[in-house]
Short mmCIF file of C-alpha atoms in Angstrom, two decimals:
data_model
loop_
_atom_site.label_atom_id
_atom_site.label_comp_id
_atom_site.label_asym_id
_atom_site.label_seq_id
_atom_site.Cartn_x
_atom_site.Cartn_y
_atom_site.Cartn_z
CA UNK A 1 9.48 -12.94 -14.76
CA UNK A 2 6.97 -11.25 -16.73
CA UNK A 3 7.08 -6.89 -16.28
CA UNK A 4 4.03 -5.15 -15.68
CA UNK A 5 2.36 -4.82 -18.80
CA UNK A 6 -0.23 -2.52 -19.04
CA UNK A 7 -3.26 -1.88 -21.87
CA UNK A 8 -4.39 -0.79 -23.91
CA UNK A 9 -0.91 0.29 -25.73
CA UNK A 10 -3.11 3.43 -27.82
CA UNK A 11 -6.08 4.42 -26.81
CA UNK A 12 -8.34 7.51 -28.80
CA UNK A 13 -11.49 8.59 -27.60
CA UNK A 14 -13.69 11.61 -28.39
CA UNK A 15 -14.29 14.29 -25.85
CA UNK A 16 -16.88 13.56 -23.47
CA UNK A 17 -16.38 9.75 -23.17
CA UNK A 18 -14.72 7.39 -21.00
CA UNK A 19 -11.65 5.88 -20.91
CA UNK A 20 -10.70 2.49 -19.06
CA UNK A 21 -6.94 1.46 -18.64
CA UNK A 22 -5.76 -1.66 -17.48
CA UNK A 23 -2.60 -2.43 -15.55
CA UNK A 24 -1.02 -6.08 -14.76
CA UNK A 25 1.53 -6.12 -11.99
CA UNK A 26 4.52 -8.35 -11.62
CA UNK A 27 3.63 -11.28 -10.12
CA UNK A 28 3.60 -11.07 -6.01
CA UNK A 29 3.42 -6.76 -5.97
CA UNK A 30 0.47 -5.82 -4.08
CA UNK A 31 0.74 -2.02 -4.50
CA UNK A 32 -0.06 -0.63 -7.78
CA UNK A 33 0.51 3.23 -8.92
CA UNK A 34 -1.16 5.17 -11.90
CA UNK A 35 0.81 8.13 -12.97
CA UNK A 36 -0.05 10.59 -15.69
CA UNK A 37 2.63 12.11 -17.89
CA UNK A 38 1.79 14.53 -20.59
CA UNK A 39 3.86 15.77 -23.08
CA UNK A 40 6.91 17.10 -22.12
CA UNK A 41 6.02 16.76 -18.23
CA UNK A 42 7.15 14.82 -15.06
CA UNK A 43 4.98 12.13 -14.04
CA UNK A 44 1.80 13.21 -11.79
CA UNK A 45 0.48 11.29 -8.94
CA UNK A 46 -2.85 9.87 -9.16
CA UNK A 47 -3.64 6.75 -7.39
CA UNK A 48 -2.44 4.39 -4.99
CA UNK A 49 -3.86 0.79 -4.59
CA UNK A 50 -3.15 -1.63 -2.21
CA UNK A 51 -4.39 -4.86 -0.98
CA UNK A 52 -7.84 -4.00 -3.09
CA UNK A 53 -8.26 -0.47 -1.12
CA UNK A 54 -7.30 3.22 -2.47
CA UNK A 55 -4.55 4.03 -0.30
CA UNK A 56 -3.84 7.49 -1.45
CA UNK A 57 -4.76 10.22 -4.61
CA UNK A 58 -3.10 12.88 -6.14
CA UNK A 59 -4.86 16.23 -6.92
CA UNK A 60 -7.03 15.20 -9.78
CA UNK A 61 -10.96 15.39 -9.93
CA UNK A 62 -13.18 12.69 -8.69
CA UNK A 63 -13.43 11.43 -12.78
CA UNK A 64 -10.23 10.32 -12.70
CA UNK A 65 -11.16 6.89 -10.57
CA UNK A 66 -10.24 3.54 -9.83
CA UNK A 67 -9.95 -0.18 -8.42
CA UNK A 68 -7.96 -2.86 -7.79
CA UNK A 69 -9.21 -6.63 -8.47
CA UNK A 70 -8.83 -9.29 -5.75
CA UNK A 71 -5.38 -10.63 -8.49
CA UNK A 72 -3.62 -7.44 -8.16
CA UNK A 73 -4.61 -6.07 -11.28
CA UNK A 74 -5.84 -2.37 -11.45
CA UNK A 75 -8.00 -0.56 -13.62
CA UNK A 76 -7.75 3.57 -13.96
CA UNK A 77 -11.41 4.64 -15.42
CA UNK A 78 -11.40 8.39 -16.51
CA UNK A 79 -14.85 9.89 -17.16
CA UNK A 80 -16.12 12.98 -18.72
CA UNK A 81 -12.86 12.85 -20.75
CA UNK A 82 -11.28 16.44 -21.84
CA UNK A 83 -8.98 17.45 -24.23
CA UNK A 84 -6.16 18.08 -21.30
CA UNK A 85 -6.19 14.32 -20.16
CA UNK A 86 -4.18 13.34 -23.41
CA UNK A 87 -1.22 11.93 -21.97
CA UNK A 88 1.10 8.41 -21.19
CA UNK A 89 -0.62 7.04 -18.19
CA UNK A 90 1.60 4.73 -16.73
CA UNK A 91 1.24 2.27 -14.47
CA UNK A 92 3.92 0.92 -11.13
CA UNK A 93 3.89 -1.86 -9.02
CA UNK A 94 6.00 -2.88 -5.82
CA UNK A 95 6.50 -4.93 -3.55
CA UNK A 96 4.67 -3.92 0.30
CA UNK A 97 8.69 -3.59 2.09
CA UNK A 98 10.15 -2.34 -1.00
CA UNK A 99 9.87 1.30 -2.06
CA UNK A 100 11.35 1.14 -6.15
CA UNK A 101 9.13 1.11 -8.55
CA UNK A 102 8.57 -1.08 -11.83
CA UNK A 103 6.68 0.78 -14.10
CA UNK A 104 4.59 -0.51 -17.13
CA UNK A 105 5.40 0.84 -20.82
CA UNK A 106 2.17 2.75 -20.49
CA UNK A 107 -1.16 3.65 -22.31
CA UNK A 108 -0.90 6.58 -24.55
CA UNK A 109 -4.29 8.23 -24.36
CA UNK A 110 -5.62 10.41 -26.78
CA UNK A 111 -8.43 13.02 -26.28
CA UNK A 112 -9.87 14.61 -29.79
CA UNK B 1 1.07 19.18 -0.94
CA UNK B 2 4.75 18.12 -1.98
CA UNK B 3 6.39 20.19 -4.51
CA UNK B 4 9.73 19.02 -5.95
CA UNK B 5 11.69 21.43 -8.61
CA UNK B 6 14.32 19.97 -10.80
CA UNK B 7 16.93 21.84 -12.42
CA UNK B 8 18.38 21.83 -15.28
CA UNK B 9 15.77 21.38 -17.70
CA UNK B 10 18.39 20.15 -20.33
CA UNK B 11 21.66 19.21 -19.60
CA UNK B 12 24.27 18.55 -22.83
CA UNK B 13 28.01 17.50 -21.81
CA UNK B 14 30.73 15.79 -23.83
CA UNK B 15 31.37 11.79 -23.57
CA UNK B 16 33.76 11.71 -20.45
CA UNK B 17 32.37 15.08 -18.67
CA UNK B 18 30.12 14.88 -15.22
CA UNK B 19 27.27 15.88 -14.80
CA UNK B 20 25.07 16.57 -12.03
CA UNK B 21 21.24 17.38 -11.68
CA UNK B 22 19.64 19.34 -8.63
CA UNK B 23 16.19 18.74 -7.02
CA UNK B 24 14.77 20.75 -4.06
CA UNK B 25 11.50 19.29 -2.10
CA UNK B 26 9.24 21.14 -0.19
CA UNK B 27 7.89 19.04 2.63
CA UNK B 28 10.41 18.26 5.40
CA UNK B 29 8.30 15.01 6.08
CA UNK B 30 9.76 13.60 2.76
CA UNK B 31 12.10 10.83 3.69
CA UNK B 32 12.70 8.82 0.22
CA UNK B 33 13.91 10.17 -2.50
CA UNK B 34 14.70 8.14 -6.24
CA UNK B 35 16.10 8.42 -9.68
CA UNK B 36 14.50 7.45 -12.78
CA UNK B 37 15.86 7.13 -16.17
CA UNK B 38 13.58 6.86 -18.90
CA UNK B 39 14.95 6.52 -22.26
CA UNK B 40 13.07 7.44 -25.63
CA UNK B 41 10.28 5.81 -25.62
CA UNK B 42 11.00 3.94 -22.39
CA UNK B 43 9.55 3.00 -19.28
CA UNK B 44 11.07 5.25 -16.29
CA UNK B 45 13.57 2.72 -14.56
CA UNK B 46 14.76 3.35 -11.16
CA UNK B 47 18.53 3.68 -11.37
CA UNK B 48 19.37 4.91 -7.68
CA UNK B 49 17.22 6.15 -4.50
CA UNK B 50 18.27 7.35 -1.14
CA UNK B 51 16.81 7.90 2.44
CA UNK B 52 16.74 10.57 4.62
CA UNK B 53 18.94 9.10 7.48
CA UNK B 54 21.82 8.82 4.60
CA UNK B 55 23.59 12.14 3.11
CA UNK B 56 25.04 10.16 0.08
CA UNK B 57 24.75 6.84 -1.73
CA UNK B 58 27.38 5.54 -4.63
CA UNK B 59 26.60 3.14 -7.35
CA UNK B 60 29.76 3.04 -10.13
CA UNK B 61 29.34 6.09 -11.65
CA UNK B 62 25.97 7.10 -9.90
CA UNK B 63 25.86 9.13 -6.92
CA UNK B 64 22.97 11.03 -4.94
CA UNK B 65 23.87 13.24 -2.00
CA UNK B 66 20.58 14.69 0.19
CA UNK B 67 20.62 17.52 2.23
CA UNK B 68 18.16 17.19 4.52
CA UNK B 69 18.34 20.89 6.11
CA UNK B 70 18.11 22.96 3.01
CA UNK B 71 15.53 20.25 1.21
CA UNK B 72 17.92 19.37 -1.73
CA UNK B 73 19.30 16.61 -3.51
CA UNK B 74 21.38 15.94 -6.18
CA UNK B 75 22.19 13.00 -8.76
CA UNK B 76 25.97 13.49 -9.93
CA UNK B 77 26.78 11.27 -13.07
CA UNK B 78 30.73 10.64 -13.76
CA UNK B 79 32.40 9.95 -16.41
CA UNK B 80 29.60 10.26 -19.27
CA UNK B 81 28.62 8.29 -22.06
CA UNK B 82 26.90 8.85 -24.96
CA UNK B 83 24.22 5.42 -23.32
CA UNK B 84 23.56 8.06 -20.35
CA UNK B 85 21.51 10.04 -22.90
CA UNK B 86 17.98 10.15 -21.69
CA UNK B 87 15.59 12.16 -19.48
CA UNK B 88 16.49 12.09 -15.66
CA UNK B 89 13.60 12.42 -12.83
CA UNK B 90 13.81 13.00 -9.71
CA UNK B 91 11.39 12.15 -6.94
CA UNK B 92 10.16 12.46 -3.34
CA UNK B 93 7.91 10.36 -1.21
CA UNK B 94 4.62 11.72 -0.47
CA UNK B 95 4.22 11.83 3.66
CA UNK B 96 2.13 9.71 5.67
CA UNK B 97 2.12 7.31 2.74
CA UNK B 98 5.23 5.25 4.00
CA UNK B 99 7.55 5.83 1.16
CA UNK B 100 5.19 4.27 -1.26
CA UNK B 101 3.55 7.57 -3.35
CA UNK B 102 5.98 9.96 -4.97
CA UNK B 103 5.88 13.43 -6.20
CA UNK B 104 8.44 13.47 -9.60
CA UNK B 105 10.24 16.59 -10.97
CA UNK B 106 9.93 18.13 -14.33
CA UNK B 107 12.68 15.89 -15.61
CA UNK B 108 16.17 17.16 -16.78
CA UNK B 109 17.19 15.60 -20.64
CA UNK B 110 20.50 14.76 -20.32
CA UNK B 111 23.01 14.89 -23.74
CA UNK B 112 25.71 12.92 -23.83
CA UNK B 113 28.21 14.16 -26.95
CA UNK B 114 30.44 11.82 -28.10
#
């Protein structure tokens, strides 16, 4: 059974553009979570996708944004991008009656 | 919102030693609460999780007890080895989201010394 995989893997952008990372859940998880993690922190809630609708957000700005495609699949799309958003975004999925997660190795973004 | 505070920060025992990690949570409506493991370089992996109608949960070496009055739990690791080296997190569910969103702790990085 493939993981979720997530990409890209690296990711740089300049300050002031947008970023767009893609996350893959294992096949048959309809819930998908993005988490940020910067460096040296605990993971940070920021979305919550289910059945194609945003189910719930962390506290993060509106440029910090999302969907979920009709396969599962999720893409996290971060605009106006500052220095602060460098971080390991990773991605979750589960199953609807089961409450573990299974994360994805992540996208390491870079801000410069 | 949810606030969850994890203590220690870092945690260094020797091979064979316990060791045991404290969260607190802020929000009584909280009702799940995992562990995640996340080795260097690693994808967090879920390694043990408990409910709030359950005051403690066993797995081999793993245990998690809850206290449900004063908000805290705790992950208690026996018998270390040097493989339990890695960062530790700690998490409750967000409420009204049915378990499903989670607020993590700061992580505690666990050394194991052989």
């Amino acid at each position: 059974e493939a993981g979720v995989t997530q990409s890209p893997t690296h990711l740089i952008k300049t300050r002031g553009q947008q970023a767009t990372l893609r996350c893959s859940p294992i096949s048959g998880h309809t819930s998908v979570y993005w988490y940020q993690q910067a460096l040296g922190l605990g993971l940070q809630f920021l979305l919550w996708y289910d059945e194609g609708e945003e189910r719930n957000r962390g506290n993060f700005p509106p440029r910090f944004s999302g969907r979920q495609f009709p396969n599962y699949s999720s893409e996290l799309n971060v605009n106006a991008l500052e220095l602060e958003d460098s971080a390991l975004y990773l991605c979750a999925s589960s199953l609807l009656n089961n409450y573990g997660y299974t994360f994805g190795s992540g996208t390491r973004l870079t801000v410069v | 919102g949810e606030n969850v505070e994890q203590h220690p920060s870092t945690l260094s025992v020797q091979e064979g030693d316990s060791a045991v990690i404290k969260c607190t949570y802020s929000d009584s409506a909280s009702n799940y609460f995992p562990w995640y493991k996340q080795e260097l370089g690693k994808r967090p992996q879920l390694i043990i999780d408990i409910r709030s109608n359950v005051g403690e949960k066993k797995d081999q070496r793993i245990a998690v007890t809850l206290n449900k009055t004063a908000k805290h739990f705790s992950l208690h690791i026996t018998e270390t080895q040097p493989e339990d080296s890695a960062v530790y997190f700690c998490a409750a569910s967000l409420p009204d989201t049915g378990r499903r969103a989670l607020t993590f702790g700061s992580g505690t990085r666990l050394q194991v010394q052989p």
